[in-house]
CSV table of C-alpha atoms in Angstrom, one decimal:
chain,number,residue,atom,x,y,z
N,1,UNK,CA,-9.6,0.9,2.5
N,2,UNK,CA,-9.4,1.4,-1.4
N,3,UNK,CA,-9.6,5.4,-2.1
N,4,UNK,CA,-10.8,6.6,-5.2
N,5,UNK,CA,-9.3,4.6,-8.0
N,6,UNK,CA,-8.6,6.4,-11.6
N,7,UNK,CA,-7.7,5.1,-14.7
N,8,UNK,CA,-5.6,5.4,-17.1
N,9,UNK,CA,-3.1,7.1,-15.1
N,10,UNK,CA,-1.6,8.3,-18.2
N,11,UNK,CA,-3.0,9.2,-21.7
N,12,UNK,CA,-1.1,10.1,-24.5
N,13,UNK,CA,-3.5,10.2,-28.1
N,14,UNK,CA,-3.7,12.5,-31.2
N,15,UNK,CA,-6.0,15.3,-31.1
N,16,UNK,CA,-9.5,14.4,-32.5
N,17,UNK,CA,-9.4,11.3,-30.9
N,18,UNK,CA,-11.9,10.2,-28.6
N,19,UNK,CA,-10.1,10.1,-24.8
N,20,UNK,CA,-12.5,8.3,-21.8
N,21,UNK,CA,-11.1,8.2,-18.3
N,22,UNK,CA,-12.6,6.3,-15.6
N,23,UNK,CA,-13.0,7.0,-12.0
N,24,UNK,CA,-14.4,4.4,-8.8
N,25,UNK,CA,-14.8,6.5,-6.1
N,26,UNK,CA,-14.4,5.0,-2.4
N,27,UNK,CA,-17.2,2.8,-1.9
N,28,UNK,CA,-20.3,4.7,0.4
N,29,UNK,CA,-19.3,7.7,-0.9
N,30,UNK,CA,-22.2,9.7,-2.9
N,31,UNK,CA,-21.1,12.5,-4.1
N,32,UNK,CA,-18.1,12.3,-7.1
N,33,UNK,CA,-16.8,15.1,-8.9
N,34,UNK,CA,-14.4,15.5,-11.8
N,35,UNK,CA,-11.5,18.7,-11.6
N,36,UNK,CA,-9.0,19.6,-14.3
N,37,UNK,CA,-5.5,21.1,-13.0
N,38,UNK,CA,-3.6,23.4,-15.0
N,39,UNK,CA,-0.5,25.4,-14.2
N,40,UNK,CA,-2.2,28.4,-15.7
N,41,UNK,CA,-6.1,27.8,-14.1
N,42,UNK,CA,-4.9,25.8,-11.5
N,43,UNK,CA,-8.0,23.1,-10.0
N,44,UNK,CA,-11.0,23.4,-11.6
N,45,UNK,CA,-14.2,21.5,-11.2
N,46,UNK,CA,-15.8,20.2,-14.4
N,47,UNK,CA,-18.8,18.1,-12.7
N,48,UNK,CA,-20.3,16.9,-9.8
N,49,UNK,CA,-22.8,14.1,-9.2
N,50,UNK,CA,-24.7,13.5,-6.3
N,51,UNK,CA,-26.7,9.9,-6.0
N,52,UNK,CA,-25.3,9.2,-9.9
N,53,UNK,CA,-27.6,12.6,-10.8
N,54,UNK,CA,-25.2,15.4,-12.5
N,55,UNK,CA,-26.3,18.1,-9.8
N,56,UNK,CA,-24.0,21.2,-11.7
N,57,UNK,CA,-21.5,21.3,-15.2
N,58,UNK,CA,-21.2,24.6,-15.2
N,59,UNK,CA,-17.7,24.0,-15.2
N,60,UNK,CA,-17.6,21.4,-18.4
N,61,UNK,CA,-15.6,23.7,-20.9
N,62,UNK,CA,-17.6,22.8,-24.2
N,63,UNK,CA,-19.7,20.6,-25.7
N,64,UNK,CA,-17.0,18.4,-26.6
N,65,UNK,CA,-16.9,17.5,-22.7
N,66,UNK,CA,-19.1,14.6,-21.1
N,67,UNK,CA,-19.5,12.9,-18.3
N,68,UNK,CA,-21.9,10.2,-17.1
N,69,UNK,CA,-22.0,7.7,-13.5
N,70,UNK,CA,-24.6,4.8,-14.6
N,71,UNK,CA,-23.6,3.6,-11.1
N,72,UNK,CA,-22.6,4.3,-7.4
N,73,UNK,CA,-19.3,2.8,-7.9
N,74,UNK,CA,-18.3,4.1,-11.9
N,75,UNK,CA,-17.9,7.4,-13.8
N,76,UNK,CA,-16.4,8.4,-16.7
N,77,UNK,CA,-15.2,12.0,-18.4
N,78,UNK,CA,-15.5,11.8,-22.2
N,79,UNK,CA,-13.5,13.8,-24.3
N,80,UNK,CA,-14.6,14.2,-28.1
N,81,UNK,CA,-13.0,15.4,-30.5
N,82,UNK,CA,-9.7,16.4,-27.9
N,83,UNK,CA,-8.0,18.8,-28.8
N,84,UNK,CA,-4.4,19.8,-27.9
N,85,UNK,CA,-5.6,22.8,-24.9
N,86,UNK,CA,-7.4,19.7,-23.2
N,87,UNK,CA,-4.1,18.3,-22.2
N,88,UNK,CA,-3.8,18.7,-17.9
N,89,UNK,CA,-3.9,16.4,-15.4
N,90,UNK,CA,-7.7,15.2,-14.4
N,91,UNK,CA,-8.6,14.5,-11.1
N,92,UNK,CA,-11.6,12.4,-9.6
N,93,UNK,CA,-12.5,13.2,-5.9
N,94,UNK,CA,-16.1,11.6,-4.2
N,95,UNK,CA,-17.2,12.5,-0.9
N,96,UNK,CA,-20.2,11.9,1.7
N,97,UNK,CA,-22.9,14.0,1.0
N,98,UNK,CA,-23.3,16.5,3.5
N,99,UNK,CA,-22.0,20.5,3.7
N,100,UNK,CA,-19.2,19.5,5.8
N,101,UNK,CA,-17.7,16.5,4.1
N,102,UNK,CA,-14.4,16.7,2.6
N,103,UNK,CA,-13.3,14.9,-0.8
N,104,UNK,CA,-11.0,12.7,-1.4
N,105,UNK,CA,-8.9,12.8,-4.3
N,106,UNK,CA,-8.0,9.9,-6.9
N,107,UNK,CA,-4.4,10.1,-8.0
N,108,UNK,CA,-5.2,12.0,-11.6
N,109,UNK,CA,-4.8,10.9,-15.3
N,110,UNK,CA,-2.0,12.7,-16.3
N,111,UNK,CA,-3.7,13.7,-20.5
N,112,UNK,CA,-1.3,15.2,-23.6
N,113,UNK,CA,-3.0,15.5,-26.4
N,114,UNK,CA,-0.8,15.9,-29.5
P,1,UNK,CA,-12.5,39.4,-7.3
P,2,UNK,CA,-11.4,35.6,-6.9
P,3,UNK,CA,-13.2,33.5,-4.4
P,4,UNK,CA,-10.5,32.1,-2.1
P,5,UNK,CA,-7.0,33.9,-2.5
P,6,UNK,CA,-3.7,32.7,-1.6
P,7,UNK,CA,-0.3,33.9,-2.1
P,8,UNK,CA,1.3,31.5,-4.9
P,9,UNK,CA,4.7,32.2,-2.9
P,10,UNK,CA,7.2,30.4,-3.3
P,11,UNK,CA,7.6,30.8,0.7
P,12,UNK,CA,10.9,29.6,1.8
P,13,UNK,CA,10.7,28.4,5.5
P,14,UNK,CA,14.0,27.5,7.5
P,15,UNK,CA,14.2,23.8,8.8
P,16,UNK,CA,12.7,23.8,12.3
P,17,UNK,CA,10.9,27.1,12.2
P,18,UNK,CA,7.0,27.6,11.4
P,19,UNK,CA,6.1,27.9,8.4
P,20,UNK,CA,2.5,30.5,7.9
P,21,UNK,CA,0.1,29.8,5.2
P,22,UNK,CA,-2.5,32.2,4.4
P,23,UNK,CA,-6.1,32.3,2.5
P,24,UNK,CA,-9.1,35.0,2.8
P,25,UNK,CA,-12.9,34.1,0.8
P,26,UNK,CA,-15.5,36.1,-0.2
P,27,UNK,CA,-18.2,34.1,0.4
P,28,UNK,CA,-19.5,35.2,3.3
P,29,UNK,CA,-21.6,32.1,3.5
P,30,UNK,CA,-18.9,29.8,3.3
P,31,UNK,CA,-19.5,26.8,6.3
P,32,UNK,CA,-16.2,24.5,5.7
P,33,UNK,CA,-12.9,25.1,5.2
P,34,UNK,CA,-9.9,22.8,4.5
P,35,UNK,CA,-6.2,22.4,3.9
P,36,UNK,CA,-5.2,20.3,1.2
P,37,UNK,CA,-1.2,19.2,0.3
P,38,UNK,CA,0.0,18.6,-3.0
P,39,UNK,CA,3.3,16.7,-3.4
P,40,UNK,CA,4.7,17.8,-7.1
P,41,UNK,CA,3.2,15.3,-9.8
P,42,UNK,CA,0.6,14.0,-7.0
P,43,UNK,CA,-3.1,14.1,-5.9
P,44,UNK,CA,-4.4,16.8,-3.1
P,45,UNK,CA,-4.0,15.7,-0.2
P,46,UNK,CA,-6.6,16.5,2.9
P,47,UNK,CA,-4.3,17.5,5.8
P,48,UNK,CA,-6.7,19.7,7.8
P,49,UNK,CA,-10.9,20.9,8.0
P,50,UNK,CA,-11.6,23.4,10.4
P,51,UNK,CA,-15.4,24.5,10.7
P,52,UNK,CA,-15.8,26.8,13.6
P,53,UNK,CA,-14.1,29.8,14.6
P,54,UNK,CA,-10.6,29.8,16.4
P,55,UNK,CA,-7.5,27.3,16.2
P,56,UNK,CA,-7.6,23.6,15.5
P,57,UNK,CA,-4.3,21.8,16.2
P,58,UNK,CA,-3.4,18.1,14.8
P,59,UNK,CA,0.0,17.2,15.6
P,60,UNK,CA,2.7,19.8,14.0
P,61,UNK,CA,-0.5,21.2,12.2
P,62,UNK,CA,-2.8,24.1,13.3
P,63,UNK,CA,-5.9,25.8,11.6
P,64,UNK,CA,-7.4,28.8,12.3
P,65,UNK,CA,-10.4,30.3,11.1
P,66,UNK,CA,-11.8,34.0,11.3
P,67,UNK,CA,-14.8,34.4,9.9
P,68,UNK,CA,-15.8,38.0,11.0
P,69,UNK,CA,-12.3,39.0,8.6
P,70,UNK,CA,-13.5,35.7,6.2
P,71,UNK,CA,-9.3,34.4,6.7
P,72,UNK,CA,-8.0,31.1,7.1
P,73,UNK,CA,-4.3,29.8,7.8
P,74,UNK,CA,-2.3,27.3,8.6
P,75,UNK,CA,0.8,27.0,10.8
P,76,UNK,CA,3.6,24.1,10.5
P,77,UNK,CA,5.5,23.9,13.3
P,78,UNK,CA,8.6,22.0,13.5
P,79,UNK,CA,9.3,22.1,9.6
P,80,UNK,CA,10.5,19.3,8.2
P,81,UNK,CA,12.4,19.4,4.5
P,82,UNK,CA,9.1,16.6,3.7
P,83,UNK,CA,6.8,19.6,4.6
P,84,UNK,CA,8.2,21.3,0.7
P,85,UNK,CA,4.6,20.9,-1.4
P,86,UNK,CA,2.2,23.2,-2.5
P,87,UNK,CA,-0.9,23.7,0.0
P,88,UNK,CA,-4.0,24.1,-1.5
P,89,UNK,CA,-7.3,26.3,0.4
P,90,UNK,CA,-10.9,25.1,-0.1
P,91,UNK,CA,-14.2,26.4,1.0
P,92,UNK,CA,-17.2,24.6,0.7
P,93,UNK,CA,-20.1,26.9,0.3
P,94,UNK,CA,-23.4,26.8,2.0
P,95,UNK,CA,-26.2,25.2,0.3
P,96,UNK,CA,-24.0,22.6,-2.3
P,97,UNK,CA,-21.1,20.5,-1.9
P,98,UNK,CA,-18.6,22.7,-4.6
P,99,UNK,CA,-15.3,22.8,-3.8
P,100,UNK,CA,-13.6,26.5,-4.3
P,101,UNK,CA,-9.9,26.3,-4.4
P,102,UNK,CA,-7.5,28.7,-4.1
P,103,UNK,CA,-4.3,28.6,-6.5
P,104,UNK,CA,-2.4,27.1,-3.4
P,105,UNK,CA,0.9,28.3,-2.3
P,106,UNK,CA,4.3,26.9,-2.7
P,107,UNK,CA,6.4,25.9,0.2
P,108,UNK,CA,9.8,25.0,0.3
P,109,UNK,CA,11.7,23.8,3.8
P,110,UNK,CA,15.7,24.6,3.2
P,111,UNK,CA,17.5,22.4,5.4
């Protein structure tokens, strides 16, 4: 089975560009959340999305962060203007609904923003 | 206070012997608990969930969950040189499906 499929798998732009990365999570999965992992914060969730619906983005750092999932199967994570602190490795991870459900992780866009 | 603790190590393990990973949380609440591993440069990985209280055991792997004293850990037996990754602890929290991860700690197996 096809886990959850990211993309690019590495970015490498000019700060003030705009920088979109994609995510599929595993088909029948419901839930699909985006992390950013830092050495300093370690993994932090950005966004979550239950049924397409953003259910919490508390964790989106500014306003300069968005996210959207039009459909069960696509999501991206909009960066605009980035800036050079943005740079980190962004993971996608999607899930069944349900308390006890574990997530599965994409294999990250690795981001450096110059 | 952070919400899931775990000594960042690094925790230097002798091939062969069992290696002890620890994590406490301080949600009280907290329902589901896993053990993620992350290979350097790579994706978590979900190696073990444990949900009730007491030991689970999946091959060299064993989880064990306290709740009364909110602590989860995780044994390798057997370590293998393979076994060097960070591991990562997550609680899920009653009532949403967030994620809280702990910093993870860093294993390494000398041969």
């Amino acid at each position: 089975d096809a886990g959850v499929i990211q993309s690019p798998r590495h970015e490498v732009t000019e700060m003030g560009q705009e920088v979109t990365l994609r995510c599929k999570p595993i088909s029948g999965h419901n839930s699909l959340f985006w992390y950013r992992q830092t050495m300093m914060r370690g993994l932090e969730l950005l966004i979550y999305f239950n049924n397409n619906v953003p259910i919490d983005d508390s964790g989106m750092p500014e306003d300069r962060f968005s996210a959207k999932m039009p459909n069960a199967s696509f999501s991206t994570l909009k960066i605009q203007p980035s800036e050079p602190r943005d740079s980190a490795v962004y993971f996608c991870a999607s899930s069944f609904e349900g308390g006890n459900q574990p997530q599965h992780f994409g294999d990250g866009t690795r981001l450096s923003i110059l | 206070q952070k919400e899931v603790e775990q000594n960042s190590g690094p925790l230097s393990v002798p091939e062969g012997a069992i290696a002890s990973l620890n994590c406490t949380y301080s949600d009280r609440g907290s329902q589901s608990f896993f053990w993620y591993r992350q290979y350097s440069g790579k994706s978590p990985e979900l190696i073990m969930s444990i949900y009730s209280n007491g030991d689970k055991e999946d091959g060299r792997f064993t989880a064990q969950l306290n709740k009364a004293s909110q602590y989860v850990s995780l044994l390798i037996r057997d370590s293998q040189p393979s076994d060097s990754a960070t591991y990562l602890c997550a609680v899920l929290n009653f009532g949403n499906e967030k994620l809280t991860f702990g910093t993870g700690t860093r294993l390494t197996i000398i041969p």
